[in-house]
Coordinates of C-alpha atoms (C1' of nucleotides) in Angstrom, one line a residue:
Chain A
X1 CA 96.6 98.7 125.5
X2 CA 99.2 100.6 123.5
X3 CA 102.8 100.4 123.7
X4 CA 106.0 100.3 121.5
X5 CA 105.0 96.6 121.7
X6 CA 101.3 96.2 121.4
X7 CA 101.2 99.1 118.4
X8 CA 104.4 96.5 116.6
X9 CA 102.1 93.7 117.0
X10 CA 99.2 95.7 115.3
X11 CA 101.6 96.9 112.3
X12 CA 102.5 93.3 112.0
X13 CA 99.0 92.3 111.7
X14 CA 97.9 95.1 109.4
X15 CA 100.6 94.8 106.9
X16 CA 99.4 92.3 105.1
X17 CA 96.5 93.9 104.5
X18 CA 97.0 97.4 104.0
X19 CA 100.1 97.6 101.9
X20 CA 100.0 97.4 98.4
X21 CA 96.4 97.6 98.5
X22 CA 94.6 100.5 97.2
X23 CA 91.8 102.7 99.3
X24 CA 88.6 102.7 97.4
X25 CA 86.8 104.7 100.3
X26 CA 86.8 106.3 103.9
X27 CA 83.9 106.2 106.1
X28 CA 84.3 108.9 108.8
X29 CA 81.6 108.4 111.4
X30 CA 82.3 111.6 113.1
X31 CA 84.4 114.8 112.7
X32 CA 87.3 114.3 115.2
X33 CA 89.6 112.1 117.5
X34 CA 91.7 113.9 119.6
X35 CA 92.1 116.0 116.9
X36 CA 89.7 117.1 114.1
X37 CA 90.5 115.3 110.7
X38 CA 91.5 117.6 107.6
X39 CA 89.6 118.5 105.2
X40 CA 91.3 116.7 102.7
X41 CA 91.5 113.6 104.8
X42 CA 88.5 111.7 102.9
X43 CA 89.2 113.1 99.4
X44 CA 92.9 112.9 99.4
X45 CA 93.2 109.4 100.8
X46 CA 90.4 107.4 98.9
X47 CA 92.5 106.2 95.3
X48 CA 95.8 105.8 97.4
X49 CA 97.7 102.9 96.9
X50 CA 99.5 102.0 100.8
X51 CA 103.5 101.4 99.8
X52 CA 104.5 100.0 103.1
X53 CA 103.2 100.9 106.9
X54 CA 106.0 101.5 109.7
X55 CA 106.2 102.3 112.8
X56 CA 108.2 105.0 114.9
X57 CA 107.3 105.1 118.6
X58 CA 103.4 104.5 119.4
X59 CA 103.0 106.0 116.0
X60 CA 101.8 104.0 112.7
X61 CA 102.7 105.6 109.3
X62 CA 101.6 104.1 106.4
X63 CA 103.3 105.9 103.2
X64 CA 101.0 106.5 100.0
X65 CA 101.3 106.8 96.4
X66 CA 101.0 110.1 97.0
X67 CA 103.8 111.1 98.7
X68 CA 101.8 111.8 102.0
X69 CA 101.9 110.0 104.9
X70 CA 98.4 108.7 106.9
X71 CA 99.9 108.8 110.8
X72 CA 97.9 106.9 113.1
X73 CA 98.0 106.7 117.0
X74 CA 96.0 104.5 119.1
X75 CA 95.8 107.2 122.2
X76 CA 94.7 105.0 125.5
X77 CA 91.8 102.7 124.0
X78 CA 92.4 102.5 120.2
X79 CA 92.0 99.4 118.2
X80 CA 91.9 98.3 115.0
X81 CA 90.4 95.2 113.6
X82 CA 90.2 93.8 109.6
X83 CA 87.3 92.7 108.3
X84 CA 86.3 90.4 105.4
X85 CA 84.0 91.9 102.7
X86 CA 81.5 89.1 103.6
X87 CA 82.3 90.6 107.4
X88 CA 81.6 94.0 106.8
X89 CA 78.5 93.2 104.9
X90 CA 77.3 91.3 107.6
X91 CA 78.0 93.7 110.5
X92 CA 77.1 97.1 111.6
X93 CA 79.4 99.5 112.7
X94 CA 79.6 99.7 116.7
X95 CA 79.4 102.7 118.8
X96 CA 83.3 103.5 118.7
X97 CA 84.0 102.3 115.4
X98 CA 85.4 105.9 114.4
X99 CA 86.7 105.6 110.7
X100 CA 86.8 102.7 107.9
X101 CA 88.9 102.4 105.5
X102 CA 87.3 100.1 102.5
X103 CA 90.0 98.7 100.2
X104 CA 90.1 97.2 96.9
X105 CA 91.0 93.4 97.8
X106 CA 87.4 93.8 99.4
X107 CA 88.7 93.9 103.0
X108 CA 87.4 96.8 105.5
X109 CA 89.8 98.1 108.1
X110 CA 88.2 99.8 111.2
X111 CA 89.3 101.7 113.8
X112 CA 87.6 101.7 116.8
X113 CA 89.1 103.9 119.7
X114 CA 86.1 104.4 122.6
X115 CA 88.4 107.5 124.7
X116 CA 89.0 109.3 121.4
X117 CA 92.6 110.0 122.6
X118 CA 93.5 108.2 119.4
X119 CA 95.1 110.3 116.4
X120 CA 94.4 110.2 112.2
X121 CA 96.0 112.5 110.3
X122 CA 97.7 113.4 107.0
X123 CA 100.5 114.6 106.6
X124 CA 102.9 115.7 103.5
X125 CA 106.4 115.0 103.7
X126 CA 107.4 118.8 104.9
X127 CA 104.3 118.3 107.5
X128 CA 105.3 115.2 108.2
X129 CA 109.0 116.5 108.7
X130 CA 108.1 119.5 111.1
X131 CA 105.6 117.5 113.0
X132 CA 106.4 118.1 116.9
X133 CA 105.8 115.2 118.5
X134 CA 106.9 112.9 115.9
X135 CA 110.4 115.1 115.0
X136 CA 111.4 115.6 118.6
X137 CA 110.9 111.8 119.6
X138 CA 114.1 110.3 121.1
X139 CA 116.0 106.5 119.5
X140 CA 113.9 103.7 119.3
X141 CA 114.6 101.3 122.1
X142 CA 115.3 98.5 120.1
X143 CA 117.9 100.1 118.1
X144 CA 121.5 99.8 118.4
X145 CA 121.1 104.0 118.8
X146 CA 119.7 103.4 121.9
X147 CA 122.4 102.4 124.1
X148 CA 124.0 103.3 127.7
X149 CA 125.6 106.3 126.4
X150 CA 122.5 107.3 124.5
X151 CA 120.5 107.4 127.4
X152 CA 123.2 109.0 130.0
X153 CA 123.7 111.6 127.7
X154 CA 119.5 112.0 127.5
X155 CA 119.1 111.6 131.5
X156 CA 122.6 114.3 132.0
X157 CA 121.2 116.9 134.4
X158 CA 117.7 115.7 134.9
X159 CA 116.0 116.5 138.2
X160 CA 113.2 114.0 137.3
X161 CA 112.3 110.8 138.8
X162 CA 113.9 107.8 136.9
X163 CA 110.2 106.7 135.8
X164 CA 109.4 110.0 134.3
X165 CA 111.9 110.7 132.4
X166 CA 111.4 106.9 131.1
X167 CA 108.0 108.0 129.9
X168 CA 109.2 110.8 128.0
X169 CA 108.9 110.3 124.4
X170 CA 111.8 112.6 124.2
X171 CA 114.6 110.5 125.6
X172 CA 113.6 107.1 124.3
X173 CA 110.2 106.7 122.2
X174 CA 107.7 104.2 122.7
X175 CA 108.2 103.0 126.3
X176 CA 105.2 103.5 128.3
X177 CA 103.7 102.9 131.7
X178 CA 103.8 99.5 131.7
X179 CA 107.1 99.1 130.5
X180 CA 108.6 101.6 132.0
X181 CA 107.9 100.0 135.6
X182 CA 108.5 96.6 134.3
X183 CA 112.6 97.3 133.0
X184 CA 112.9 99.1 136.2
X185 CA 112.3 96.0 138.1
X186 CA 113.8 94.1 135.8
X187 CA 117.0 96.6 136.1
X188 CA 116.8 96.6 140.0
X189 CA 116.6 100.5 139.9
X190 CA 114.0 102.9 141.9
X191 CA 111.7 104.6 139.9
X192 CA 112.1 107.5 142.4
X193 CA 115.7 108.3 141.7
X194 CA 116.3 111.0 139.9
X195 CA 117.2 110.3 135.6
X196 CA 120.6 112.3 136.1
X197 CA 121.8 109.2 138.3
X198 CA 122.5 107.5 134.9
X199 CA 125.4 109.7 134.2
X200 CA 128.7 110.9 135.8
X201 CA 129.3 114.6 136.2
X202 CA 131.1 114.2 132.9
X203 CA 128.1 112.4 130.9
X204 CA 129.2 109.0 131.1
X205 CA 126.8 106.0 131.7
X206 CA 127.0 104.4 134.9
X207 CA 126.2 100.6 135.7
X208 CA 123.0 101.7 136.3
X209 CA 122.4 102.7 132.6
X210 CA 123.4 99.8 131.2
X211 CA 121.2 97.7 133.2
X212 CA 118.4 99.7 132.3
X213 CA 118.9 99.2 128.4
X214 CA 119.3 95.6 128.7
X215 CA 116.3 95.8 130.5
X216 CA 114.3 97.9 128.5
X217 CA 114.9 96.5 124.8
X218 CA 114.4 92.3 126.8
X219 CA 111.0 94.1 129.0
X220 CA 110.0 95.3 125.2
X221 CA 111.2 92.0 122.9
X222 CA 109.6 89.5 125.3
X223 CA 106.2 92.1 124.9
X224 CA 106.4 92.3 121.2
X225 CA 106.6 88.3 121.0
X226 CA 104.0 87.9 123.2
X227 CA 101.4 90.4 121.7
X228 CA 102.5 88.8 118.6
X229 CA 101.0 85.8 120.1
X230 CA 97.8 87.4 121.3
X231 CA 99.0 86.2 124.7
X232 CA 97.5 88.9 127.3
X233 CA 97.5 86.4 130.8
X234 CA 97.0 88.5 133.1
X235 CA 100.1 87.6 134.7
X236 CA 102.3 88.8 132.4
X237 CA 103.5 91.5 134.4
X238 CA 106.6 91.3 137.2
X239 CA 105.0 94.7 138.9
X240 CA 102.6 96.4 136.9
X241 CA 99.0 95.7 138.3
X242 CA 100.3 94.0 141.4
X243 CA 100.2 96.3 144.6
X244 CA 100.3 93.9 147.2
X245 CA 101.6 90.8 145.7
X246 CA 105.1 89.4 146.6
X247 CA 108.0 90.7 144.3
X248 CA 109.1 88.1 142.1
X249 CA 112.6 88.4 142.0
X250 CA 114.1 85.2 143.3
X251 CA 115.0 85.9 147.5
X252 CA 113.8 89.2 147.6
X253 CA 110.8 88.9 149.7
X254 CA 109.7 92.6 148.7
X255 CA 105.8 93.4 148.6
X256 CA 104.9 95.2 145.4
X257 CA 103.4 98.7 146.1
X258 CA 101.8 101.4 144.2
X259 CA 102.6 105.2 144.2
X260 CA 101.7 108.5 141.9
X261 CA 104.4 110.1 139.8
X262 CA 103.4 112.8 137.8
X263 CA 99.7 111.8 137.2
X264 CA 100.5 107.9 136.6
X265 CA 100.7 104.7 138.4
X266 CA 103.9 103.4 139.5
X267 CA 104.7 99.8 140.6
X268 CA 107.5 98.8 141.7
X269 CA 109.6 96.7 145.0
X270 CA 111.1 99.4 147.6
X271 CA 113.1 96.6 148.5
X272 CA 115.0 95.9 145.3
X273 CA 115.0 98.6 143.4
X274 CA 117.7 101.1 144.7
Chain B
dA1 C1' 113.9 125.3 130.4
dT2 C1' 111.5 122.2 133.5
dT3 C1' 108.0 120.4 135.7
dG4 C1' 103.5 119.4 137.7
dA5 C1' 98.6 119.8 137.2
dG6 C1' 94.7 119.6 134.5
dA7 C1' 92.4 118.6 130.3
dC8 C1' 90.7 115.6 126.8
dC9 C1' 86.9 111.1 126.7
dT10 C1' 84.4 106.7 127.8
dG11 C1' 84.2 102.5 130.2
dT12 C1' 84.8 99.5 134.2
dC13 C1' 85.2 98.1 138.7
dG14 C1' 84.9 98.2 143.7
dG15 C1' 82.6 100.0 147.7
dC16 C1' 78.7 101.6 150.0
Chain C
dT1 C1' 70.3 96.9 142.3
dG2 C1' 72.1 101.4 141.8
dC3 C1' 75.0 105.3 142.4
dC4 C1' 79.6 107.4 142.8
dG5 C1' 84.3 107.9 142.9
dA6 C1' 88.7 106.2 141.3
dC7 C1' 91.2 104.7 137.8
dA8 C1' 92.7 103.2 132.9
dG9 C1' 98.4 101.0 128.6
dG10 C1' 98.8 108.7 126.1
dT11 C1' 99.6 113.2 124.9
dC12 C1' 98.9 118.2 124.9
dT13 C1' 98.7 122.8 127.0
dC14 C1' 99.2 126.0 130.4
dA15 C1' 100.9 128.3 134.5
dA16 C1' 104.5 128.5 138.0

DNA sequence: ATTGAGACCTGTCGGC
DNA sequence: TGCCGACAGGTCTCAA
C-alpha cells in the first residue's frame, strides 16, 4: 500500500504517539528485513526520547535524543499499527509482526511487513548524510522545488518512457506505481513517451511538463486526504486496476488497458494520453 | 551512464 | 477442493 501518500498518512497517525515519547524497549522477532538490523539497533535505540518523525519520499525518520536517526521504509507490504498497553497485553504478536517498539506512555508500536521488503535502520547524522538512496532522492512533489522547470531539467536527455522515469526516486521522490499512472491520465500524457519530451533542446519545460506537475502534486493531495481518511474504495482510482473499464475522462470513450514497462504494470487510455 | 532483467519475500486470486 | 502460475503499491544489484 505505500506511497508518498499512504506512508504521509502513517506519519500523521504515528506522531502522536511516537514523538516526545521515550523507547523503553525493542522486540526484534527476527534478524533482518530487507536488510539485516545493526548491532546496535536494540541497544542504542531503547532509552531514546523520539524529537519529531518526518518524512522524505517513502521514507519515515524519526530523529532521537541521540543525534541518530531510526529510518523506516514500508517496502511493498509494511504496516504499522499502535497498540494500547491493555492491547498489547491482551494480544500476541502475529506471524509478520517483525519488530515492537514499547514506549513509556505504555503504548506498543508494531510493525508488521509480511514481504520483508520493508527497511529499519539507524543511522548517525554522517550515515544518515551519505546514505545512497536517501541523499540522491530528487524534490518532493509537493514542494514549490518541484516545478515544470524542475522536472524538464530532470527528464533533459532521457531515453526512458515517461512512466519510468516518473518512478525514479531520482527525479521526483515518492511517486509510485499508482500515482505515477494516475497524474499521467490526469495530465493526458502517454506513459510510453519518452521523459525527454518534457523539455526543449534548450532544457526548457514544455506544456506537457506543466500539466504533469499540476497533476502529480492534485493525483498526490487528493491521496494524502483520502488515506487520511482511511477511505480505500476500491474505486478510487481513474486507471490503475482498471484494464478493461471505460476511461473516465468526460467524452473520451477510451478503454483502459494494461501494459509492462520495466517490470511494472502500467494503466493508462491509448486514446487520451498522447 | 543508462537501462532492462532478475532478485528479494509472502500472500492472494483466478483458472483449470 | 486443490494445485499452479501470475501478480502485488519497492528497491537493489548486476550485466549488457
Amino acid at each position: 500500500m505505500p506511497e508518498l501518500p499512504e506512508v504521509e498518512a502513517v506519519r500523521l497517525a504515528l506522531d502522536p504517539v511516537l514523538t516526545g515519547a521515550r523507547i523503553t524497549r525493542v522486540e526484534l522477532r527476527r534478524a533482518d528485513l530487507r536488510t539485516p538490523f545493526p548491532a546496535r539497533f536494540r541497544p542504542d535505540l531503547e532509552g531514546q526520547v523520539i524529537t519529531g518523525l518526518t518524512r522524505r519520499a517513502k521514507y519515515l525518520l524519526a530523529t532521537l535524543g541521540s543525534g541518530d536517526t531510526l529510518v523506516m521504509h514500508l517496502g511493498m507490504s509494511g504496516s504499522f499499527r499502535a497498540e494500547t498497553a491493555e492491547e498489547g497485553d491482551r494480544r500476541q504478536p502475529g506471524p509478520h509482526d517483525h519488530v515492537l517498539l514499547h514506549l513509556d506512555s505504555g503504548a506498543t508500536v508494531v510493525f508488521n511487513d509480511p514481504r520483508r521488503f520493508g527497511v529499519m535502520d539507524l543511522l548517525n547524522p554522517t550515515a544518515l548524510a551519505a546514505h545512497r538512496a536517501i541523499a540522491g532522492l530528487g524534490p518532493e512533489p509537493l514542494s514549490p522545488a518541484f516545478d515544470a522547470a524542475a522536472l524538464a531539467r530532470a527528464c533533459r536527455g532521457k531515453r526512458v518512457a515517461l512512466k519510468v522515469a516518473l518512478l525514479d526516486q531520482r527525479i521526483v521522490a515518492g511517486v509510485g506505481n499508482i500515482y505515477a499512472c494516475e497524474a499521467l491520465h490526469v495530465a493526458g500524457l502517454s506513459p510510453v513517451r519518452r521523459a525527454s519530451t518534457l523539455a526543449s533542446a534548450a532544457g526548457r519545460p514544455r506544456e506537457a511538463a506543466e500539466r504533469l506537475v499540476r497533476a502529480i502534486k492534485a493525483v498526490l493531495t487528493r491521496a494524502i486526504i483520502r488515506s487520511g481518511r482511511g477511505d480505500y474504495r476500491s474505486d478510487r482510482f481513474r486507471v490503475y486496476d482498471r484494464e478493461g473499464r471505460a476511461c473516465p475522462r468526460r467524452g473520451c470513450g477510451g478503454v483502459i488497458r494494461r501494459r509492462v514497462q520495466s517490470g511494472r504494470s502500467t494503466f493508462y487510455c491509448p486514446r487520451c494520453q498522447r
